[in-house]
GROMACS .gro file of C-alpha atoms in nm:
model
  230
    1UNK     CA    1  -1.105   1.592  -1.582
    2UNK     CA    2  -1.380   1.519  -1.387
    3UNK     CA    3  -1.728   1.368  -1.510
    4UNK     CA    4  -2.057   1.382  -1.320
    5UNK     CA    5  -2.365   1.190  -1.409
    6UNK     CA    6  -2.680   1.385  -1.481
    7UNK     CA    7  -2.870   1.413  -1.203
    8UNK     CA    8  -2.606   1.358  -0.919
    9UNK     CA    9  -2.521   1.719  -0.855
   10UNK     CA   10  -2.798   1.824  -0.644
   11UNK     CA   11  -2.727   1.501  -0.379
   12UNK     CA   12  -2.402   1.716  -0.287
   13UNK     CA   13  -2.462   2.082  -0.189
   14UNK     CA   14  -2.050   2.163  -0.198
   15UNK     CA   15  -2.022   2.024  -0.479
   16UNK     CA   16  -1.927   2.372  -0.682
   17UNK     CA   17  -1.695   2.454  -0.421
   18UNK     CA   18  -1.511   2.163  -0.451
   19UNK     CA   19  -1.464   2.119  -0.783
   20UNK     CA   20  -1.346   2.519  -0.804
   21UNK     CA   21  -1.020   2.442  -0.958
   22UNK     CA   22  -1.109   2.224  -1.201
   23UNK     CA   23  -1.014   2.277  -1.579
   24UNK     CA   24  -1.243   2.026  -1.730
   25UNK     CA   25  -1.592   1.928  -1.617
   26UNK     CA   26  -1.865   1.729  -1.822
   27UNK     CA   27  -2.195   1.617  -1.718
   28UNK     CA   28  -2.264   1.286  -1.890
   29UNK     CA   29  -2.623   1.122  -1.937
   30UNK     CA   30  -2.690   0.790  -1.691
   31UNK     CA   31  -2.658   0.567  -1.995
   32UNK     CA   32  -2.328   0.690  -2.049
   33UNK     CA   33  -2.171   0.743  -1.682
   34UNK     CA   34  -2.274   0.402  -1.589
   35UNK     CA   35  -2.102   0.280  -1.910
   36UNK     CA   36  -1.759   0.388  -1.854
   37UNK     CA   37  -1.807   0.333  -1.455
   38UNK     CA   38  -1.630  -0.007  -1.337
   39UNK     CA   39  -1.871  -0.078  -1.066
   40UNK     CA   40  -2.277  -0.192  -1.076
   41UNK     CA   41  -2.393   0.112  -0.847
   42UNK     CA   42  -2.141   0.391  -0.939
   43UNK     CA   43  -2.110   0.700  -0.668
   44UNK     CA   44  -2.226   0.954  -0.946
   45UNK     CA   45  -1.844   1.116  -1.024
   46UNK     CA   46  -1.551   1.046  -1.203
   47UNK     CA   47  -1.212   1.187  -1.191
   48UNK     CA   48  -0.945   1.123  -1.445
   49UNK     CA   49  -0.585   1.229  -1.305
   50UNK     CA   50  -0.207   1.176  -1.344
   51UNK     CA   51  -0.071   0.941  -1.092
   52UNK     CA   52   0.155   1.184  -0.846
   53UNK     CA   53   0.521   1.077  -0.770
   54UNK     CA   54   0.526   1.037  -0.371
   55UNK     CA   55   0.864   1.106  -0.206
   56UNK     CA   56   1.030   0.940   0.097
   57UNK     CA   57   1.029   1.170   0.394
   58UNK     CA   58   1.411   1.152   0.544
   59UNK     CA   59   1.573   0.774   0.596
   60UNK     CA   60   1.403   0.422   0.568
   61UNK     CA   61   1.242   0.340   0.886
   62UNK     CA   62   0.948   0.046   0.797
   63UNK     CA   63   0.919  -0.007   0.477
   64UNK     CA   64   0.642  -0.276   0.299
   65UNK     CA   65   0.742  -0.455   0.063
   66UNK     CA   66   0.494  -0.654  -0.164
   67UNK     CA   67   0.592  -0.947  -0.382
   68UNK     CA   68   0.383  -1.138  -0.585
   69UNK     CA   69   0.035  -1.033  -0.476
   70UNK     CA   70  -0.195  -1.020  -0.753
   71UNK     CA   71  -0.527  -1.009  -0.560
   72UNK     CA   72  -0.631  -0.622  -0.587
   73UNK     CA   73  -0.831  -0.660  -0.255
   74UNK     CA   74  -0.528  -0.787  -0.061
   75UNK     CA   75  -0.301  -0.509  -0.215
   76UNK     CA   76  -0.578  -0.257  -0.121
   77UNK     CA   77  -0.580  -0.427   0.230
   78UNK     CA   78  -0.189  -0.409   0.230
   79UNK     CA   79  -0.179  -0.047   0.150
   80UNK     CA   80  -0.421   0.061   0.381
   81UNK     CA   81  -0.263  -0.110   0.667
   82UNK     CA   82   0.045  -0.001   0.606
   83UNK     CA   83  -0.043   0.416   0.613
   84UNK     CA   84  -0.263   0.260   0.939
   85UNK     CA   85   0.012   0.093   1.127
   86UNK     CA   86   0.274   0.407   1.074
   87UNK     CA   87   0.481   0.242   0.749
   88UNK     CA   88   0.713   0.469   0.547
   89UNK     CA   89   0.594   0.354   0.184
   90UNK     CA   90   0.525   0.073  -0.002
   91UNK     CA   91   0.764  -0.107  -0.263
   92UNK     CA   92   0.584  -0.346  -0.547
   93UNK     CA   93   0.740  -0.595  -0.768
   94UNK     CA   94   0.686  -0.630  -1.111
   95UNK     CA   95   0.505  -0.950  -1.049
   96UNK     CA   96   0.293  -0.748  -0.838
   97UNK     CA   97  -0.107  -0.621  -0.940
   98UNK     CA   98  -0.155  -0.255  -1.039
   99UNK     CA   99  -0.146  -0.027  -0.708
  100UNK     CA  100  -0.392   0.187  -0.908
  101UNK     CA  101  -0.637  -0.068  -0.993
  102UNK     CA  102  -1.019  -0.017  -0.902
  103UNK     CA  103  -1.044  -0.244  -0.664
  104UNK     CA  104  -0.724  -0.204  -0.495
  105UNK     CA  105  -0.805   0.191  -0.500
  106UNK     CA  106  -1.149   0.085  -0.352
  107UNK     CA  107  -0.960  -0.165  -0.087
  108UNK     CA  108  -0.744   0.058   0.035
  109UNK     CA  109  -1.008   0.351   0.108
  110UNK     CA  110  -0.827   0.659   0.095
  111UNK     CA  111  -0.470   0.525   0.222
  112UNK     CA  112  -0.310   0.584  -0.161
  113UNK     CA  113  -0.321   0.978   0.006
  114UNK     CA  114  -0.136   0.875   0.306
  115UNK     CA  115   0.169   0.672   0.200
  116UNK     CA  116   0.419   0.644  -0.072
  117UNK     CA  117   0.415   0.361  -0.330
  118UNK     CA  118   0.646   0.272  -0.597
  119UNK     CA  119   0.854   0.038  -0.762
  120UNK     CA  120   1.161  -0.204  -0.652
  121UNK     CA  121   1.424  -0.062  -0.890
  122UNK     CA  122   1.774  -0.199  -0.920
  123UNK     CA  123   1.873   0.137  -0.716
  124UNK     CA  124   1.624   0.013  -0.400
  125UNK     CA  125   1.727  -0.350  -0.465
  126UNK     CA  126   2.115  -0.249  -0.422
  127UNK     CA  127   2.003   0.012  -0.105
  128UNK     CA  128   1.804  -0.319   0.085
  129UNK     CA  129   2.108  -0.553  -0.021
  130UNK     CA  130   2.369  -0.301   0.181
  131UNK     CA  131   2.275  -0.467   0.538
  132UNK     CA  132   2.163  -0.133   0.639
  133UNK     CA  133   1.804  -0.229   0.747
  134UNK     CA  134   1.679  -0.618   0.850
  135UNK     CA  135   1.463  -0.737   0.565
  136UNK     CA  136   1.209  -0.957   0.739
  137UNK     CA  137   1.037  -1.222   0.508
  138UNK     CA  138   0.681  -1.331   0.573
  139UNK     CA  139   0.638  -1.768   0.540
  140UNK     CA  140   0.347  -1.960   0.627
  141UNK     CA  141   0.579  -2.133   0.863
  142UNK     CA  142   0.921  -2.211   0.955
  143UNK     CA  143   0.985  -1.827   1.072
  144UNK     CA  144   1.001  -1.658   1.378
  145UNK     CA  145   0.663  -1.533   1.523
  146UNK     CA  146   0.609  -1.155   1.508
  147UNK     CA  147   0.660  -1.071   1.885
  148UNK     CA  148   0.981  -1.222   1.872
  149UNK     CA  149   1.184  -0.982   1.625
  150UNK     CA  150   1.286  -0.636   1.732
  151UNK     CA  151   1.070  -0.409   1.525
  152UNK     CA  152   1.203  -0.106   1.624
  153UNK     CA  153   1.526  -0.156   1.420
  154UNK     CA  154   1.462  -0.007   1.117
  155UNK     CA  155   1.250  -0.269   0.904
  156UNK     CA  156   1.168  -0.390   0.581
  157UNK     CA  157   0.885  -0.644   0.587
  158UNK     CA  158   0.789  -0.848   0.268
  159UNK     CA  159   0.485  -0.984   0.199
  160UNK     CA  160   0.402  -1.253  -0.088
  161UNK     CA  161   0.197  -1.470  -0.264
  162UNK     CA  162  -0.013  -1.636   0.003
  163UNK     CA  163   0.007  -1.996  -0.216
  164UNK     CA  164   0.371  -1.949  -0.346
  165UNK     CA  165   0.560  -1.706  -0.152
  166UNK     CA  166   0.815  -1.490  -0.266
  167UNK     CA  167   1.041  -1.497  -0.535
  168UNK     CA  168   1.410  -1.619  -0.517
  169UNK     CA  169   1.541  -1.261  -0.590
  170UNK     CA  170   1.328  -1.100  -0.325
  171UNK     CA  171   1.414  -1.411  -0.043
  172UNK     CA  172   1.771  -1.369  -0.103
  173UNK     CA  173   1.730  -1.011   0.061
  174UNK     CA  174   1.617  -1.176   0.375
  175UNK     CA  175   1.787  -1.140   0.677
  176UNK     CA  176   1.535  -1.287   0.887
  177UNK     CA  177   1.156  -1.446   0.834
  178UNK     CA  178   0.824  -1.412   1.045
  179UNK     CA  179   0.536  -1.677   1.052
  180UNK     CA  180   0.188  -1.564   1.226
  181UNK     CA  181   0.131  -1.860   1.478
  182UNK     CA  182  -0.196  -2.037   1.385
  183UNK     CA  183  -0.439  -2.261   1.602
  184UNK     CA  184  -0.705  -2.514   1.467
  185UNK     CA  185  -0.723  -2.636   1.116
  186UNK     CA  186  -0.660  -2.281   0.914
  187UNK     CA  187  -0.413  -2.363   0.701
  188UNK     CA  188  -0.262  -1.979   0.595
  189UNK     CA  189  -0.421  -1.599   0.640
  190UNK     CA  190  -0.474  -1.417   0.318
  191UNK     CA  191  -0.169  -1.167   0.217
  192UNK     CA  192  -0.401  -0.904   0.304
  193UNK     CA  193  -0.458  -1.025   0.656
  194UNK     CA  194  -0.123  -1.162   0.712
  195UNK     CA  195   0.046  -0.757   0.685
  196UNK     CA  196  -0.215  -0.676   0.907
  197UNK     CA  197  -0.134  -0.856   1.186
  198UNK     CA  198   0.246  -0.848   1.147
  199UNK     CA  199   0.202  -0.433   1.129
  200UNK     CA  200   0.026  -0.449   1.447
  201UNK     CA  201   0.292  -0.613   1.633
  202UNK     CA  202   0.542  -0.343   1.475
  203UNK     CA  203   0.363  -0.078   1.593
  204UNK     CA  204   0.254  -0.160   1.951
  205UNK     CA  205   0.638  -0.219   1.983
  206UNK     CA  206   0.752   0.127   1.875
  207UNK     CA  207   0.466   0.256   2.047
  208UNK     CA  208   0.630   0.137   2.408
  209UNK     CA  209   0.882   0.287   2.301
  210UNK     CA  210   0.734   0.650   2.189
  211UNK     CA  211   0.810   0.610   1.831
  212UNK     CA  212   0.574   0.809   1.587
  213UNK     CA  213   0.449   0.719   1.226
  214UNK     CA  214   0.611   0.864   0.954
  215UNK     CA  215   0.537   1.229   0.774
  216UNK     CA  216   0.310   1.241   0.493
  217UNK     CA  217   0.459   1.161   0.136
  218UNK     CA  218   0.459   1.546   0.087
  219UNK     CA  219   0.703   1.658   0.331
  220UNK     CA  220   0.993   1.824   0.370
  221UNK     CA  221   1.338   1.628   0.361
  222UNK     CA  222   1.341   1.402   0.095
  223UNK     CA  223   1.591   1.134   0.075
  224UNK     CA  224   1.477   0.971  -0.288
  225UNK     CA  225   1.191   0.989  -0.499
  226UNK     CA  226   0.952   0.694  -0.611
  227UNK     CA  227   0.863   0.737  -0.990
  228UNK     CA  228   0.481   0.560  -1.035
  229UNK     CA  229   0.596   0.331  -1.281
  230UNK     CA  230   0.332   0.039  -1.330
   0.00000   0.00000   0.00000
């Protein structure tokens, strides 16, 4: 469904031809749009939709994985970095916040289209225990720095809490840990900021090498898919 506030329409000349297919459209009064609209200044549309199940384009190459963060602007951050920086998907914990909440959606500016997200089930839990891929745990220190692990190995990298880490299950998957090396008095980076910089190092190393990003979450060749279960 899709709900437009009176008066909006005109300010987007395509606005018919994009909303062709739609079954249900309503044009709601500015008393009411703004009332059901999460934000102070609302864009003037509304879509209501089922959240798609994304699959995983052939084998794990880097995969995020995100424990514990339960800022909606870091996970935003997280997932838009990741579809940036040429990740396979994303992988939340329970403990994580909703991938699908406004201000994550908002965050991650588009970059929900671009990459698969879904949840660490006993089946991926079991698949990341097998030794297949290096699980790479991010600490605020203690671990090696990012330019000193071989990211073009196929990768998991896990981010958590920026005040408490990860949890015990999710550290005893490590097979290796990464600290961002630090100068002055800043104590820690936000989660956010942290998979940033760590995804940059992965990529400029499989970029010497000529490695590519992954295909989009709708393409052929799917090895397992991610049910949306938050």
């Amino acid at each position: 469904m899709v709900l437009i506030r009176e008066g909006w329409q005109p300010q987007l000349p395509a606005l018919p031809e994009l909303l062709a297919g739609v079954n249900t459209l309503r044009v709601a009064t500015a008393t009411v749009f703004d009332g059901v609209a999460d934000t102070e200044h609302p864009a003037g549309i509304l879509v209501v939709l089922s959240m798609p199940a994304h699959p995983i384009a052939g084998d794990v190459d880097l995969l995020v994985l995100v424990d514990q963060v339960r800022d909606p602007g870091n996970l935003g951050t997280l997932i838009r970095s990741s579809a940036a920086f040429g990740a396979t998907c994303l992988l939340l914990t329970p403990a994580t916040v909703d991938p699908y909440h406004p201000k994550t959606v908002r965050a991650a500016m588009g970059a929900h289209f671009a990459i698969s997200i879904g949840a660490l089930d006993a089946a991926w839990r079991e698949r990341l225990s097998a030794g297949d891929v290096q699980v790479v745990v991010s600490r605020g220190n203690g671990g090696n720095a990012p330019d000193e692990i071989d990211w073009c190995r196929p990768s998991v990298l896990v981010i958590g809490n920026e005040a408490t880490g990860v949890s015990d299950e999710v550290e005893g998957l490590a097979t290796t840990t990464v600290t961002i090396p630090m100068h002055g008095q800043v104590e820690s980076l936000n989660a956010g900021i942290a998979g940033a910089v760590i995804l940059s190092e992965v990529a400029r190393q499989r970029r010497q090498i000529g490695r590519t990003g992954p295909s989009p979450p709708d393409a052929p060749g799917i090895s397992r898919t991610i049910p949306p279960t938050f």
